[in-house]
């Protein structure tokens, strides 16, 4: 399916719908309980399009947001959600300023059932990022995990641009 990202909850004040639900609004109650601030990044200058199953994209964004809210850390942490054209691909990004993961942890984090030793007592199965990676790959994309600056984690799913994309 050709998906317009402004219709998928990933750009500023435009329609922010993900398969009939707003992913950021769905994550807002948990963020509020945790004292974490959710922000939408500035919208891209032109609409971005990807070829992706809408349900899969909603699951990807939802899982990345759930992980960011759960692991961003102390109250006052910030999570930013956005989409942008990056090196010829459309990047859907969820970034937080929490403690992040080491390079070794980022490499291991997409392994099924992997849990960070620091979060072994947290609820969850250790499947989230493995599922995100599989869904991204099933739709022609890929998951990139990077260190935030000056701290935190940047989870970016990169998709080839869809037919009719500007750029």
PDB file of N, CA and C in Angstrom, residues 92-129:
ATOM      1  N   UNK A  92      11.304   7.189   9.537  1.00  0.00           N
ATOM      2  CA  UNK A  92      10.319   7.383  10.595  1.00  0.00           C
ATOM      3  C   UNK A  92      11.104   7.186  11.889  1.00  0.00           C
ATOM      4  N   UNK A  93      11.104   8.214  12.747  1.00  0.00           N
ATOM      5  CA  UNK A  93      12.030   8.204  13.873  1.00  0.00           C
ATOM      6  C   UNK A  93      11.324   8.475  15.200  1.00  0.00           C
ATOM      7  N   UNK A  94      11.705   7.689  16.192  1.00  0.00           N
ATOM      8  CA  UNK A  94      11.291   7.918  17.573  1.00  0.00           C
ATOM      9  C   UNK A  94      12.585   8.046  18.372  1.00  0.00           C
ATOM     10  N   UNK A  95      12.785   9.223  18.958  1.00  0.00           N
ATOM     11  CA  UNK A  95      14.023   9.489  19.699  1.00  0.00           C
ATOM     12  C   UNK A  95      13.680   9.900  21.121  1.00  0.00           C
ATOM     13  N   UNK A  96      14.501   9.456  22.071  1.00  0.00           N
ATOM     14  CA  UNK A  96      14.290   9.860  23.459  1.00  0.00           C
ATOM     15  C   UNK A  96      15.608  10.331  24.048  1.00  0.00           C
ATOM     16  N   UNK A  97      15.507  11.026  25.177  1.00  0.00           N
ATOM     17  CA  UNK A  97      16.716  11.499  25.847  1.00  0.00           C
ATOM     18  C   UNK A  97      16.948  10.762  27.159  1.00  0.00           C
ATOM     19  N   UNK A  98      16.512   9.507  27.187  1.00  0.00           N
ATOM     20  CA  UNK A  98      16.725   8.654  28.352  1.00  0.00           C
ATOM     21  C   UNK A  98      18.141   8.123  28.400  1.00  0.00           C
ATOM     22  N   UNK A  99      18.355   7.039  29.152  1.00  0.00           N
ATOM     23  CA  UNK A  99      19.706   6.504  29.314  1.00  0.00           C
ATOM     24  C   UNK A  99      20.267   5.847  28.055  1.00  0.00           C
ATOM     25  N   UNK A 100      19.415   5.432  27.128  1.00  0.00           N
ATOM     26  CA  UNK A 100      19.895   4.820  25.894  1.00  0.00           C
ATOM     27  C   UNK A 100      20.436   3.423  26.104  1.00  0.00           C
ATOM     28  N   UNK A 101      21.081   2.916  25.073  1.00  0.00           N
ATOM     29  CA  UNK A 101      21.703   1.594  25.087  1.00  0.00           C
ATOM     30  C   UNK A 101      23.139   1.721  24.613  1.00  0.00           C
ATOM     31  N   UNK A 102      23.998   0.871  25.111  1.00  0.00           N
ATOM     32  CA  UNK A 102      25.377   0.836  24.617  1.00  0.00           C
ATOM     33  C   UNK A 102      25.366   0.258  23.203  1.00  0.00           C
ATOM     34  N   UNK A 103      26.484   0.383  22.507  1.00  0.00           N
ATOM     35  CA  UNK A 103      26.587  -0.176  21.155  1.00  0.00           C
ATOM     36  C   UNK A 103      26.327  -1.681  21.170  1.00  0.00           C
ATOM     37  N   UNK A 104      26.843  -2.371  22.177  1.00  0.00           N
ATOM     38  CA  UNK A 104      26.635  -3.815  22.287  1.00  0.00           C
ATOM     39  C   UNK A 104      25.163  -4.137  22.534  1.00  0.00           C
ATOM     40  N   UNK A 105      24.514  -3.336  23.377  1.00  0.00           N
ATOM     41  CA  UNK A 105      23.096  -3.558  23.649  1.00  0.00           C
ATOM     42  C   UNK A 105      22.249  -3.274  22.413  1.00  0.00           C
ATOM     43  N   UNK A 106      22.585  -2.226  21.671  1.00  0.00           N
ATOM     44  CA  UNK A 106      21.840  -1.931  20.439  1.00  0.00           C
ATOM     45  C   UNK A 106      21.964  -3.090  19.459  1.00  0.00           C
ATOM     46  N   UNK A 107      23.143  -3.672  19.350  1.00  0.00           N
ATOM     47  CA  UNK A 107      23.349  -4.794  18.435  1.00  0.00           C
ATOM     48  C   UNK A 107      22.539  -6.014  18.854  1.00  0.00           C
ATOM     49  N   UNK A 108      22.397  -6.224  20.151  1.00  0.00           N
ATOM     50  CA  UNK A 108      21.683  -7.396  20.663  1.00  0.00           C
ATOM     51  C   UNK A 108      20.173  -7.183  20.768  1.00  0.00           C
ATOM     52  N   UNK A 109      19.722  -5.942  20.771  1.00  0.00           N
ATOM     53  CA  UNK A 109      18.340  -5.623  21.141  1.00  0.00           C
ATOM     54  C   UNK A 109      17.276  -6.127  20.172  1.00  0.00           C
ATOM     55  N   UNK A 110      17.650  -6.498  18.965  1.00  0.00           N
ATOM     56  CA  UNK A 110      16.656  -7.035  18.035  1.00  0.00           C
ATOM     57  C   UNK A 110      16.616  -8.560  18.059  1.00  0.00           C
ATOM     58  N   UNK A 111      17.376  -9.152  18.950  1.00  0.00           N
ATOM     59  CA  UNK A 111      17.326 -10.603  19.150  1.00  0.00           C
ATOM     60  C   UNK A 111      16.083 -10.934  19.972  1.00  0.00           C
ATOM     61  N   UNK A 112      15.346 -11.926  19.530  1.00  0.00           N
ATOM     62  CA  UNK A 112      14.119 -12.290  20.245  1.00  0.00           C
ATOM     63  C   UNK A 112      14.424 -12.616  21.703  1.00  0.00           C
ATOM     64  N   UNK A 113      13.594 -12.099  22.585  1.00  0.00           N
ATOM     65  CA  UNK A 113      13.639 -12.299  24.039  1.00  0.00           C
ATOM     66  C   UNK A 113      14.802 -11.593  24.735  1.00  0.00           C
ATOM     67  N   UNK A 114      15.542 -10.747  24.005  1.00  0.00           N
ATOM     68  CA  UNK A 114      16.641 -10.017  24.644  1.00  0.00           C
ATOM     69  C   UNK A 114      16.082  -8.934  25.548  1.00  0.00           C
ATOM     70  N   UNK A 115      16.653  -8.794  26.712  1.00  0.00           N
ATOM     71  CA  UNK A 115      16.292  -7.735  27.666  1.00  0.00           C
ATOM     72  C   UNK A 115      17.585  -7.108  28.165  1.00  0.00           C
ATOM     73  N   UNK A 116      17.598  -5.807  28.281  1.00  0.00           N
ATOM     74  CA  UNK A 116      18.745  -5.122  28.859  1.00  0.00           C
ATOM     75  C   UNK A 116      18.885  -5.565  30.314  1.00  0.00           C
ATOM     76  N   UNK A 117      20.082  -5.859  30.759  1.00  0.00           N
ATOM     77  CA  UNK A 117      20.268  -6.249  32.166  1.00  0.00           C
ATOM     78  C   UNK A 117      19.717  -5.196  33.134  1.00  0.00           C
ATOM     79  N   UNK A 118      19.747  -3.936  32.740  1.00  0.00           N
ATOM     80  CA  UNK A 118      19.240  -2.872  33.607  1.00  0.00           C
ATOM     81  C   UNK A 118      17.723  -2.883  33.721  1.00  0.00           C
ATOM     82  N   UNK A 119      17.043  -3.567  32.799  1.00  0.00           N
ATOM     83  CA  UNK A 119      15.577  -3.567  32.793  1.00  0.00           C
ATOM     84  C   UNK A 119      14.995  -4.975  32.907  1.00  0.00           C
ATOM     85  N   UNK A 120      15.765  -5.890  33.428  1.00  0.00           N
ATOM     86  CA  UNK A 120      15.283  -7.276  33.504  1.00  0.00           C
ATOM     87  C   UNK A 120      14.045  -7.413  34.388  1.00  0.00           C
ATOM     88  N   UNK A 121      13.819  -6.491  35.303  1.00  0.00           N
ATOM     89  CA  UNK A 121      12.646  -6.551  36.170  1.00  0.00           C
ATOM     90  C   UNK A 121      11.424  -5.858  35.593  1.00  0.00           C
ATOM     91  N   UNK A 122      11.582  -5.185  34.447  1.00  0.00           N
ATOM     92  CA  UNK A 122      10.461  -4.473  33.828  1.00  0.00           C
ATOM     93  C   UNK A 122       9.540  -5.453  33.122  1.00  0.00           C
ATOM     94  N   UNK A 123       8.276  -5.049  33.002  1.00  0.00           N
ATOM     95  CA  UNK A 123       7.338  -5.899  32.270  1.00  0.00           C
ATOM     96  C   UNK A 123       7.739  -5.932  30.802  1.00  0.00           C
ATOM     97  N   UNK A 124       7.403  -7.010  30.147  1.00  0.00           N
ATOM     98  CA  UNK A 124       7.705  -7.157  28.727  1.00  0.00           C
ATOM     99  C   UNK A 124       8.318  -8.510  28.433  1.00  0.00           C
ATOM    100  N   UNK A 125       8.389  -8.810  27.147  1.00  0.00           N
ATOM    101  CA  UNK A 125       8.872 -10.121  26.724  1.00  0.00           C
ATOM    102  C   UNK A 125      10.226 -10.082  26.027  1.00  0.00           C
ATOM    103  N   UNK A 126      10.677  -8.895  25.658  1.00  0.00           N
ATOM    104  CA  UNK A 126      11.912  -8.817  24.888  1.00  0.00           C
ATOM    105  C   UNK A 126      11.693  -9.086  23.409  1.00  0.00           C
ATOM    106  N   UNK A 127      10.466  -8.941  22.945  1.00  0.00           N
ATOM    107  CA  UNK A 127      10.154  -9.182  21.529  1.00  0.00           C
ATOM    108  C   UNK A 127       9.945  -7.906  20.724  1.00  0.00           C
ATOM    109  N   UNK A 128       9.751  -6.771  21.382  1.00  0.00           N
ATOM    110  CA  UNK A 128       9.341  -5.549  20.701  1.00  0.00           C
ATOM    111  C   UNK A 128      10.208  -5.138  19.536  1.00  0.00           C
ATOM    112  N   UNK A 129      11.498  -4.951  19.755  1.00  0.00           N
ATOM    113  CA  UNK A 129      12.364  -4.497  18.675  1.00  0.00           C
ATOM    114  C   UNK A 129      12.588  -5.578  17.624  1.00  0.00           C
TER     115      UNK A 129
END
